[in-house]
Short mmCIF file of C-alpha atoms and ligand atoms in Angstrom, two decimals:
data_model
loop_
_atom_site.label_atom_id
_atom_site.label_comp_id
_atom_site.label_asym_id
_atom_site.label_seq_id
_atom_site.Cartn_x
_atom_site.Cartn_y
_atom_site.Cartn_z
CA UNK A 9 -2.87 7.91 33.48
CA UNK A 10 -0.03 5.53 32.55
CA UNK A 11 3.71 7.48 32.71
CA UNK A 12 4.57 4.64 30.19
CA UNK A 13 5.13 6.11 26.60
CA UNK A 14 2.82 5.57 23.55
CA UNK A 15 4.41 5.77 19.81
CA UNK A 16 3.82 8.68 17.45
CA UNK A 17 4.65 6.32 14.10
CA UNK A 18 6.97 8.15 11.72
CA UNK A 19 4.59 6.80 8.43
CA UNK A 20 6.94 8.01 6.08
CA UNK A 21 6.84 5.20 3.61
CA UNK A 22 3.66 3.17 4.96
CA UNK A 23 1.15 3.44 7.02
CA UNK A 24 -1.30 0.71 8.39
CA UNK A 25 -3.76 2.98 9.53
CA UNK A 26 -4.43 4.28 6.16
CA UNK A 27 -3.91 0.82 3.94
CA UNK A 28 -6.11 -0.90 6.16
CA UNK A 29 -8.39 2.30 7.12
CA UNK A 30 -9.16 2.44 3.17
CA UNK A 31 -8.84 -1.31 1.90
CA UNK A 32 -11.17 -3.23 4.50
CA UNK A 33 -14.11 -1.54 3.59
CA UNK A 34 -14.00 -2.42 0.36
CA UNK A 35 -13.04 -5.84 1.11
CA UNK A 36 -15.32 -6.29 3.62
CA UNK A 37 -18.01 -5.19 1.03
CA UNK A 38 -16.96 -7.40 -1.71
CA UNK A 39 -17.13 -10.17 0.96
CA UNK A 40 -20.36 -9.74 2.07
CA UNK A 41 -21.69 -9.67 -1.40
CA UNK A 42 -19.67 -12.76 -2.51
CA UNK A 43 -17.60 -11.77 -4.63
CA UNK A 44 -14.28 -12.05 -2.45
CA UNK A 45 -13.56 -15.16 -0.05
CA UNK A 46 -14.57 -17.34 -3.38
CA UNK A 47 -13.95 -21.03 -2.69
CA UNK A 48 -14.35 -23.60 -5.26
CA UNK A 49 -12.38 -26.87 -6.87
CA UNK A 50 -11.01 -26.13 -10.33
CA UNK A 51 -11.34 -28.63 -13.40
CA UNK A 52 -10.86 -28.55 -16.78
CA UNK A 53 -11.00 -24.70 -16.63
CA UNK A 54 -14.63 -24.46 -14.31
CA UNK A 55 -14.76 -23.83 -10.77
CA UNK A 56 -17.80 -25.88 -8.78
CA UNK A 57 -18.28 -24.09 -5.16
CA UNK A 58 -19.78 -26.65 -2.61
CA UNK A 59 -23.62 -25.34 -3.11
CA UNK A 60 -22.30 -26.29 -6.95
CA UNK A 61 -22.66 -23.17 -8.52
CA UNK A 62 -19.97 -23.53 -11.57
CA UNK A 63 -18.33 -20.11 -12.78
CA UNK A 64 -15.44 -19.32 -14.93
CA UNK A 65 -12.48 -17.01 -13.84
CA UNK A 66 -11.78 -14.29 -15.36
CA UNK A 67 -9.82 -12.69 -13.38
CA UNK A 68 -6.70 -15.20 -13.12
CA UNK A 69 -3.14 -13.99 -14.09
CA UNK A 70 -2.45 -17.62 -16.31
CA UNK A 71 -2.58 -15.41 -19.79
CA UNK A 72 -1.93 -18.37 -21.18
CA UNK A 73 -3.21 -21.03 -18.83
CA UNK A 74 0.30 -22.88 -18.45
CA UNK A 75 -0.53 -23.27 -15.08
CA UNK A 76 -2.77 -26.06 -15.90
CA UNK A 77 -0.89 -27.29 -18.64
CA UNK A 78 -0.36 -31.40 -18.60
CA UNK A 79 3.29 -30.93 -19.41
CA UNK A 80 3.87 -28.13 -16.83
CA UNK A 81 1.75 -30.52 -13.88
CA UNK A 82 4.30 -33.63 -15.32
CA UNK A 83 7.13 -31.57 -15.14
CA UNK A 84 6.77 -30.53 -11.55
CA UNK A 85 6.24 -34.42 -10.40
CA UNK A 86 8.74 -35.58 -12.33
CA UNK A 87 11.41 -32.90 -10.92
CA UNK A 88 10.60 -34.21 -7.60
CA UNK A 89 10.84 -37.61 -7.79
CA UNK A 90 13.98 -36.79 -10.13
CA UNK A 91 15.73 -34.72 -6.85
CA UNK A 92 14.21 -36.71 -4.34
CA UNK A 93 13.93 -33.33 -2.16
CA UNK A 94 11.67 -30.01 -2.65
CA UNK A 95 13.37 -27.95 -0.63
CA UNK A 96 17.07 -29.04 0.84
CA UNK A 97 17.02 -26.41 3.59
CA UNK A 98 20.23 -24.14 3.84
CA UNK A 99 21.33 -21.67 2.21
CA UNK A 100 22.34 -22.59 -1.28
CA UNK A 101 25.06 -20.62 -1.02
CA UNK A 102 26.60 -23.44 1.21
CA UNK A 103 25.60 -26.47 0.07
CA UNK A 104 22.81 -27.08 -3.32
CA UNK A 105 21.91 -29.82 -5.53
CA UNK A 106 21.91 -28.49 -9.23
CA UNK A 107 18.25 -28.39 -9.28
CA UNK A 108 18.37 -24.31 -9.20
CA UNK A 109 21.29 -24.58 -11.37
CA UNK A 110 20.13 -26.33 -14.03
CA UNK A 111 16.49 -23.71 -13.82
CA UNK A 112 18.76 -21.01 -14.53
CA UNK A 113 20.50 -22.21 -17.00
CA UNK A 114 17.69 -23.13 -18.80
CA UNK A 115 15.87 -19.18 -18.25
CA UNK A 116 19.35 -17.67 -18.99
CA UNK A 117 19.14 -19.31 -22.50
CA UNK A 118 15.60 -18.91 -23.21
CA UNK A 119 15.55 -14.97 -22.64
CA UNK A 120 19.65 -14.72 -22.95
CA UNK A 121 20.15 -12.96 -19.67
CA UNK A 122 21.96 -14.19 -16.81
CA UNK A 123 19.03 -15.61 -14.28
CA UNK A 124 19.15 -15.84 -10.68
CA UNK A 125 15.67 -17.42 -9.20
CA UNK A 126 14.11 -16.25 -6.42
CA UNK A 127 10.68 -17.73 -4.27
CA UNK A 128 8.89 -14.90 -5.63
CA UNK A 129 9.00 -11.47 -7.11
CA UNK A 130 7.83 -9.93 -3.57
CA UNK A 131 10.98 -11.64 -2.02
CA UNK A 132 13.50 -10.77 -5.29
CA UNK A 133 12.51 -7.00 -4.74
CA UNK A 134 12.34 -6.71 -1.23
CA UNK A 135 16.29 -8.17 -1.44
CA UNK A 136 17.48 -6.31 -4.52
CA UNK A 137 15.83 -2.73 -4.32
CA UNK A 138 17.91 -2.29 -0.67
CA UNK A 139 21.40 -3.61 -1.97
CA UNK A 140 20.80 -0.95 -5.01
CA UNK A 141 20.14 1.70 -2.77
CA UNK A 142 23.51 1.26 -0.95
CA UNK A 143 25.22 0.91 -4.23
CA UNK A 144 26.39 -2.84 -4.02
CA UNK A 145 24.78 -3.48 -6.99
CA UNK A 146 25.20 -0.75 -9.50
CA UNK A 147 28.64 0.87 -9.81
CA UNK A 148 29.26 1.85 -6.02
CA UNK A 149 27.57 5.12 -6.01
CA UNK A 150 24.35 5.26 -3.64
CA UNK A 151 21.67 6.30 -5.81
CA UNK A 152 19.01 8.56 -4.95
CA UNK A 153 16.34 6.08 -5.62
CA UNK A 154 12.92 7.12 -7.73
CA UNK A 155 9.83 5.09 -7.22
CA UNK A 156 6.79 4.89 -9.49
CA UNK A 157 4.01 6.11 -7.55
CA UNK A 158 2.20 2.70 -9.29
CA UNK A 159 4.75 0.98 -8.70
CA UNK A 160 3.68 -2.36 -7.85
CA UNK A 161 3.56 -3.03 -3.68
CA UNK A 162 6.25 -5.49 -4.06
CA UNK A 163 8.91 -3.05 -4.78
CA UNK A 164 6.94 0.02 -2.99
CA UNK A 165 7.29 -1.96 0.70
CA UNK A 166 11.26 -1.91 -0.30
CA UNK A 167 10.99 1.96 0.56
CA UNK A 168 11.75 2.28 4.07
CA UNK A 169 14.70 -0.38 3.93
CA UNK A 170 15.88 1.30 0.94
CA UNK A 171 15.26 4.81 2.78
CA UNK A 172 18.20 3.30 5.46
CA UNK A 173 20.56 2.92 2.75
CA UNK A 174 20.12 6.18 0.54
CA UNK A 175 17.42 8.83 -0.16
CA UNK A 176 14.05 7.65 -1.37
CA UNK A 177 11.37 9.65 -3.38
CA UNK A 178 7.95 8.50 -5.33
CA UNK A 179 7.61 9.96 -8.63
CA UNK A 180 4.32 10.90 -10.65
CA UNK A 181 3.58 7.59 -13.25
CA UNK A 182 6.43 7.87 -15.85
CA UNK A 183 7.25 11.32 -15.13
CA UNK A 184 10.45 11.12 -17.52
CA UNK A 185 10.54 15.88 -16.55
CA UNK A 186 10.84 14.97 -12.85
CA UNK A 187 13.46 12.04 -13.96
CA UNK A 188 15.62 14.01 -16.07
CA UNK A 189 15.92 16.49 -13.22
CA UNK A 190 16.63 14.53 -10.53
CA UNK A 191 19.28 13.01 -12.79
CA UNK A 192 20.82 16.11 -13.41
CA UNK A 193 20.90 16.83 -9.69
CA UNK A 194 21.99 13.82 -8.17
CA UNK A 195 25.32 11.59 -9.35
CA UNK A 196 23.09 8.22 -9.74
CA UNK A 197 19.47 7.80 -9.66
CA UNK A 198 17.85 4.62 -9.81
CA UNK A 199 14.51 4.89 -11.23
CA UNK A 200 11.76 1.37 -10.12
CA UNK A 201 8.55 0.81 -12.19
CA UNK A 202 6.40 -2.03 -13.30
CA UNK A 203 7.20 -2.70 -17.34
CA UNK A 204 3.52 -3.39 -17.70
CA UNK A 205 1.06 -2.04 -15.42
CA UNK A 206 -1.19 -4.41 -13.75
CA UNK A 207 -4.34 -2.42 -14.96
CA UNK A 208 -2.51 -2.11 -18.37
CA UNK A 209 -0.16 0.06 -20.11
CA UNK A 210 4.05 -0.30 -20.42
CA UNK A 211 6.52 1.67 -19.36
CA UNK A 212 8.15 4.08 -21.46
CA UNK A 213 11.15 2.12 -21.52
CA UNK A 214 12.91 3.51 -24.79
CA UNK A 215 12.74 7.12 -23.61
CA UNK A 216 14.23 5.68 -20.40
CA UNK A 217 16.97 4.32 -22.61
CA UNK A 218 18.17 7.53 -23.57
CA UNK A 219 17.93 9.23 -19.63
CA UNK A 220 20.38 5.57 -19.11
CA UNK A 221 22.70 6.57 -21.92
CA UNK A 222 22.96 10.53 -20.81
CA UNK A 223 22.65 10.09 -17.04
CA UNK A 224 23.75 6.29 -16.49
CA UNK A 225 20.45 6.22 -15.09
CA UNK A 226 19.70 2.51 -13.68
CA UNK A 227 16.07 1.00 -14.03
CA UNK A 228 15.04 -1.62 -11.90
CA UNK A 229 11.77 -3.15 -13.94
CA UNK A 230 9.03 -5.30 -12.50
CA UNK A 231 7.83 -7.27 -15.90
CA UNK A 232 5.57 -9.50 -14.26
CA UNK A 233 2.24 -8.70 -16.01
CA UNK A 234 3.89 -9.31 -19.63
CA UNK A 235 6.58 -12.14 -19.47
CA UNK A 236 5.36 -15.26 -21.61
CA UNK A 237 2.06 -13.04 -22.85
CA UNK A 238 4.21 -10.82 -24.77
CA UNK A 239 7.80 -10.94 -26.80
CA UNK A 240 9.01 -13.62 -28.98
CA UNK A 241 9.28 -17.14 -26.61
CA UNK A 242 7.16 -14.83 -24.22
CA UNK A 243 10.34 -12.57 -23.01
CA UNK A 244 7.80 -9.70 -21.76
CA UNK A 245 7.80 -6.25 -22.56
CA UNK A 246 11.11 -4.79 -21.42
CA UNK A 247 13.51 -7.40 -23.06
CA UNK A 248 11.29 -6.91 -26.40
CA UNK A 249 12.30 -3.16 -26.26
CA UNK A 250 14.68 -1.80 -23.84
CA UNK A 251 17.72 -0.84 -26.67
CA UNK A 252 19.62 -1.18 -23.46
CA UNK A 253 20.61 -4.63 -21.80
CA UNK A 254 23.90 -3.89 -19.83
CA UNK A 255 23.83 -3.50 -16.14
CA UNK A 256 22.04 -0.22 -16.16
CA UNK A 257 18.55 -2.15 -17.01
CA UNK A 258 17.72 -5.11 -13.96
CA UNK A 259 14.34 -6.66 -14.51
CA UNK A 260 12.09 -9.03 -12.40
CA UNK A 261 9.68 -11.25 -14.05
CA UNK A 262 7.29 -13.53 -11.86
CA UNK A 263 7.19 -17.38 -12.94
CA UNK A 264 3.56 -17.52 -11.69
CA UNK A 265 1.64 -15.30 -14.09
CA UNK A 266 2.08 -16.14 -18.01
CA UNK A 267 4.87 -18.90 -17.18
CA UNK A 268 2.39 -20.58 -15.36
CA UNK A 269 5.07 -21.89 -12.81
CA UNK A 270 6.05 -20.67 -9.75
CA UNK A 271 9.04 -18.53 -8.40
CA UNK A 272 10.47 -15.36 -9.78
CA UNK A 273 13.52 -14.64 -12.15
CA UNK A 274 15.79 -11.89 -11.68
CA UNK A 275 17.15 -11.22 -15.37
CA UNK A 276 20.69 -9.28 -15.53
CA UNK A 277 23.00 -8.24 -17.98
CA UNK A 278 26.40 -7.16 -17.66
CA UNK A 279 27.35 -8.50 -14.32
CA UNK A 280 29.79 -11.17 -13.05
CA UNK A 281 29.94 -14.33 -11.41
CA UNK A 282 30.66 -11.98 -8.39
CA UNK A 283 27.43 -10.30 -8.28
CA UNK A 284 25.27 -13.34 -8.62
CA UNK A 285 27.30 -14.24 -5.38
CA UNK A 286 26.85 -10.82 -3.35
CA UNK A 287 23.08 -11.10 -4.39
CA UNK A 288 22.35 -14.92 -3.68
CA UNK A 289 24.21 -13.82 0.08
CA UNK A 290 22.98 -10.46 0.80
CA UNK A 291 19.68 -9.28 -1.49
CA UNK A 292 17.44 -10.47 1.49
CA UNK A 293 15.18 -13.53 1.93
CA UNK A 294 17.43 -14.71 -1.18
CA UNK A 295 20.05 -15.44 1.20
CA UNK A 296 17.99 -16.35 4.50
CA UNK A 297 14.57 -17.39 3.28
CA UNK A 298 13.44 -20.51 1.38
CA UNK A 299 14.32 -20.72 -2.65
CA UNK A 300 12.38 -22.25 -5.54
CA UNK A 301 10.96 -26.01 -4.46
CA UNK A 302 11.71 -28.55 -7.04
CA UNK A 303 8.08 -29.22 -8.08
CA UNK A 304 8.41 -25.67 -8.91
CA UNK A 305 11.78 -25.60 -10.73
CA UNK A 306 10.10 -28.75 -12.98
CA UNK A 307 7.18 -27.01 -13.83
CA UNK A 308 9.24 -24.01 -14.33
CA UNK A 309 11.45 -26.19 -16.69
CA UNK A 310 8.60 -27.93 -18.84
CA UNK A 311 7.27 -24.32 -18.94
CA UNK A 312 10.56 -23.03 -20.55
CA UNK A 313 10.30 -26.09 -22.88
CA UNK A 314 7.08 -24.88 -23.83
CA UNK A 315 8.44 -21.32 -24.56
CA UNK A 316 10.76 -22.60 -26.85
CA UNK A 317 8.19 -24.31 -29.44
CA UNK A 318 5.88 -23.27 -31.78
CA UNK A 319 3.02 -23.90 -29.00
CA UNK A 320 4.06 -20.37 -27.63
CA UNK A 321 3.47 -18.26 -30.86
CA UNK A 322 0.03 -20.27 -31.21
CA UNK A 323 -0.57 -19.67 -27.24
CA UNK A 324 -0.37 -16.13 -27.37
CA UNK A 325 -2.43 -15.90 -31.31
CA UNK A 326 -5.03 -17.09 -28.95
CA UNK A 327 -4.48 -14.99 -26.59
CA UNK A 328 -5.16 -12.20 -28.84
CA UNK A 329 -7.54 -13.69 -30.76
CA UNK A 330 -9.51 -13.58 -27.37
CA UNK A 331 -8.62 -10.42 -26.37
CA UNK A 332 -10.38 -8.87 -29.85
CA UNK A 333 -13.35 -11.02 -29.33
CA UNK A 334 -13.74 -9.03 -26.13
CA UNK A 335 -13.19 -5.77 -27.20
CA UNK A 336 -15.36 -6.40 -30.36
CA UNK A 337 -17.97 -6.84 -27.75
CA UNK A 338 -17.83 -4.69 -24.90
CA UNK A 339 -16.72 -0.81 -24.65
CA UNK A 340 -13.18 -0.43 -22.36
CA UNK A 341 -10.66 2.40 -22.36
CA UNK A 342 -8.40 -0.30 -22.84
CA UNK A 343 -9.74 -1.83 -25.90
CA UNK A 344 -7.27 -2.58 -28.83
CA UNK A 345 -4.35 -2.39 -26.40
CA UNK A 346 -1.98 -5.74 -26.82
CA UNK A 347 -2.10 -6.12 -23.02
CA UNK A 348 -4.78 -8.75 -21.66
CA UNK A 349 -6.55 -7.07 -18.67
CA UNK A 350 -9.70 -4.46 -19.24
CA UNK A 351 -11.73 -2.42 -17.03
CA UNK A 352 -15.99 -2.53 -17.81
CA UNK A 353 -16.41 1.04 -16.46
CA UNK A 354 -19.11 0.69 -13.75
CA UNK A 355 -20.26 3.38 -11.08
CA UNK A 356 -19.44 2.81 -7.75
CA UNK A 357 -23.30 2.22 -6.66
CA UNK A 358 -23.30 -0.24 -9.60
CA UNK A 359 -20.41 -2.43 -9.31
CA UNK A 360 -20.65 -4.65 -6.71
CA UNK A 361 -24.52 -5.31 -8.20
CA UNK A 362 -23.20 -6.03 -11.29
CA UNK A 363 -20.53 -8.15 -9.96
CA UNK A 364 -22.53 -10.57 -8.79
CA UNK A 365 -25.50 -10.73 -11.43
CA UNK A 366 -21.95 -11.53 -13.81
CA UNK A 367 -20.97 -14.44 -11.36
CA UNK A 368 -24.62 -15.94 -11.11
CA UNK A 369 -24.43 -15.87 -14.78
CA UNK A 370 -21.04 -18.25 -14.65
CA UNK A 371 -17.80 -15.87 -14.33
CA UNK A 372 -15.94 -14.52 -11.99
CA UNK A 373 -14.97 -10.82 -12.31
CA UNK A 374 -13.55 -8.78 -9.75
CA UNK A 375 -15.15 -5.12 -8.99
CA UNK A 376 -12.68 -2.65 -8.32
CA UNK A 377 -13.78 0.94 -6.60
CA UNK A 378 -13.26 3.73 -4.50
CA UNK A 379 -11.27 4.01 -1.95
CA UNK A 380 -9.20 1.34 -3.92
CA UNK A 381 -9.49 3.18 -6.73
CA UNK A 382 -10.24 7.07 -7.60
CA UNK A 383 -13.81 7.71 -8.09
CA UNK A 384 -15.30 7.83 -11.44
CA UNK A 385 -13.28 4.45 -12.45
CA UNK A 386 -14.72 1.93 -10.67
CA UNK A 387 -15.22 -1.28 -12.79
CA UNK A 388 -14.75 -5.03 -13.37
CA UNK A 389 -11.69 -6.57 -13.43
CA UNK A 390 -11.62 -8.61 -16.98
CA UNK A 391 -8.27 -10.79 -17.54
CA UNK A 392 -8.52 -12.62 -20.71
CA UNK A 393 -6.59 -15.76 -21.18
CA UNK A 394 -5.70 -18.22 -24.40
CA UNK A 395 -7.71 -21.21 -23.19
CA UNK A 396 -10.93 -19.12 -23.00
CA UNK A 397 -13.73 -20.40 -24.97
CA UNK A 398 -15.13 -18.24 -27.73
CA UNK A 399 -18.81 -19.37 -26.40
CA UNK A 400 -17.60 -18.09 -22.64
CA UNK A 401 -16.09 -14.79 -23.79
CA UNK A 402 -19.66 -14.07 -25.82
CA UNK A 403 -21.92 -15.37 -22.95
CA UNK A 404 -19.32 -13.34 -20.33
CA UNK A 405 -19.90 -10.20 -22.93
CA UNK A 406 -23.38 -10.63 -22.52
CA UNK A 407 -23.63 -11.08 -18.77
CA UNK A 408 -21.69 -8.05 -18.29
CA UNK A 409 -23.92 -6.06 -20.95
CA UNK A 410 -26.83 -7.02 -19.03
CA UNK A 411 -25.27 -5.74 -15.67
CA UNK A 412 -24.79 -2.50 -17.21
CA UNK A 413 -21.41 -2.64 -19.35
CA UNK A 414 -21.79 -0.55 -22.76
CA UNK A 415 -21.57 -3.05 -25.92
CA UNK A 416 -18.92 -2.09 -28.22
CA UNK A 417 -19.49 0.62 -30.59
CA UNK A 418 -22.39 1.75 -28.31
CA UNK A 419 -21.42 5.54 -27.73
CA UNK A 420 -18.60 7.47 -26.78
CA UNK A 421 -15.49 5.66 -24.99
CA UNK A 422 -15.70 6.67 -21.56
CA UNK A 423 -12.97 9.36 -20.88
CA UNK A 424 -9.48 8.48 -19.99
CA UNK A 425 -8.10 9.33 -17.00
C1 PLP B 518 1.83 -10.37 -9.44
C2 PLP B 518 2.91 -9.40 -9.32
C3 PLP B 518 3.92 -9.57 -8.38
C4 PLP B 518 3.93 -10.73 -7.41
O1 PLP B 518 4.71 -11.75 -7.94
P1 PLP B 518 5.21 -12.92 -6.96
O2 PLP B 518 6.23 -13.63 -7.79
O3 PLP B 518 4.03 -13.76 -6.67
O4 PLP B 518 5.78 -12.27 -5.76
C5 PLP B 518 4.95 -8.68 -8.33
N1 PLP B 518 4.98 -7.63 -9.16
C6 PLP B 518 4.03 -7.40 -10.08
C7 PLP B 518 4.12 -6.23 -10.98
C8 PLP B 518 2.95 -8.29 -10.18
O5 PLP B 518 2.00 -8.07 -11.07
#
């Protein structure tokens, strides 16, 4: 036997063995049935694969379909040949042209917050949730920091760093009891959570107003799922209701969803010219990784343009207007909710099946079930979208009703969970 040592991991936070232990069977099975490791060229909103079978996604995060938008494409082209460069590299703390600049300036009017851009959401919370938990950004005081246990896995892998800094703990989903205690028990907290879950649902953010006005509570949101979909010019969820906007409330908001861009925007309130220094230096791969490119930051910019016309509010009526078409048609626990994602309950023997009988009929669902998720709620993954086709949403309805999905109105709602 080797007298060399082997490594008992400490798993306190994560754990590979487990992740990858649960996740690759399902993946594996999804692949094998062809309804993961999709490839196929996209045009005018129709994928062809190369044995050209044509489907429809349905599962794409473009609520609005901005990604594809000819002024968003135009704007990204333009910014390049505009800046010559897509990405100058060095840190822009030392030397920038103004093409971030003038992106923030831009965000920081359209949702009146003072924006810092980041390459993503992932990289803007695995800088900011560490420099929280140390108390550089907050009021000095390490906070005991409080994650969501659905918190999204962009702010969950920020555990162990954060877990150097201060104490960490994961919370039940919007457990405001547990909260409140922990608030009365420890001089900060810092609570993370997504402001709209990624299988639907919002956070409770006015009660958390009121823990932030007792306790000086700070909440770090993750508004990714709502920005653009939801909010007058599509400012998301948490800016439509948090009664707070001071520096107790710091949200996140990816570009790539509804804005239909690229990048991430870190919104604050409160904070000075100082902070947006201290953050663009020290919150992580802000300050040592790549930033926003400039195709990006144009796309971004045309998006923002978009945002702030009437094009929005008729964007998101559509949106809407396609999200009741659905639920007119096929049973979900989600139906009537203002958020655009829905679940067709499935059993876990029935899923994958169903899956694919829904993509040889044209559209792309994706099936969801256990280990990923608890048994008893496995389903298809539904995203509606604004540049849906009434004709697709009724022949996806009926695909899906076919594969076993209830139709509307057919019997009891399965129950919630
Ligand atoms: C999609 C998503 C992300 C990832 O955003 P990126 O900007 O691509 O890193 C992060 N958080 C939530 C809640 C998301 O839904």
């Amino acid at each position: 036997m080797s007298d060399r040592k082997s490594i008992t991991p400490a798993h306190l936070y994560r754990n590979n063995d487990k992740l990858i232990g649960i996740g690759n069977a399902f993946w594996n099975t999804s692949y094998e049935n062809g309804v993961a490791g999709v490839v196929g060229d996209l045009r005018d909103g129709v994928f062809t694969m190369a044995d050209g079978h044509e489907f429809v996604n349905f599962t794409v995060c473009s609520y609005l379909d901005l990604d594809t938008h000819p002024k968003v494409i135009d704007g990204a082209v333009e910014s390049l040949r505009r800046f010559g460069v897509l990405d100058h590299c060095i840190p822009r703390t030392r030397v920038q042209t103004s093409v971030l600049l003038e992106l923030e300036e831009s965000l920081g009017e359209l949702f009146g917050a003072m924006v810092i851009s980041a390459l993503s959401t992932a990289a803007a919370s695995t800088g900011l949730l560490p420099l929280i938990a140390s108390g550089h950004l907050g009021n000095g005081t390490r906070p005991l920091m409080v994650f969501d246990k659905n918190a999204h896995v962009s702010m969950g892998n920020a555990k162990p760093a954060c877990a150097d800094e201060t104490e960490v703990v994961t919370s039940k989903h919007h457990d405001l009891g547990f909260l409140e205690d922990m608030c009365r028990t420890y001089e900060r907290v810092c609570y993370v959570v997504d402001g709209s879950d990624s299988l639907g649902g919002y956070a409770p953010v006015k009660e958390l107003a009121v823990l932030q006005e007792k306790y000086n509570l700070l909440v770090f949101y993750d508004d990714s799922h709502s920005l653009s979909a939801y909010g007058e010019r599509g400012i998301g969820y948490v800016r439509s209701h948090a009664p707070i906007l001071d520096e107790r409330t710091i949200t996140v908001a990816t570009l790539t969803k509804g804005f239909g861009a690229g990048g991430t925007a870190i919104l604050l309130d409160g904070y000075s010219e100082d902070t947006r220094r201290l953050i663009e230096r020290f919150a992580g791969p802000l300050g040592y990784s790549q930033k926003m490119n400039a195709a990006a930051v144009g796309a971004a910019m045309a998006s923002a343009e978009i945002h702030r016309t009437e094009e929005l509010d008729r964007l998101q009526a559509k949106l809407r207007a396609n999200i009741s078409l659905f639920d007119s048609l096929v049973t979900t626990e989600q139906a009537e909710a203002t958020f655009p994602i829905r679940v067709v309950p499935m059993t876990d023997e029935t899923v994958v099946e169903a899956a694919k009988k829904v993509f040889a009929a044209g559209f792309y669902t994706s099936p969801v079930f256990f280990p990923i998720v608890a048994r008893g709620t496995a389903g298809l993954r539904v995203m509606l979208r604004a540049g849906q086709t009434e004709d697709q949403i009724r022949r996806l309805a009926a695909a899906l009703i076919q594969a076993g999905a209830l139709p509307a109105g057919a019997g009891p709602r399965p129950v919630a969970k």
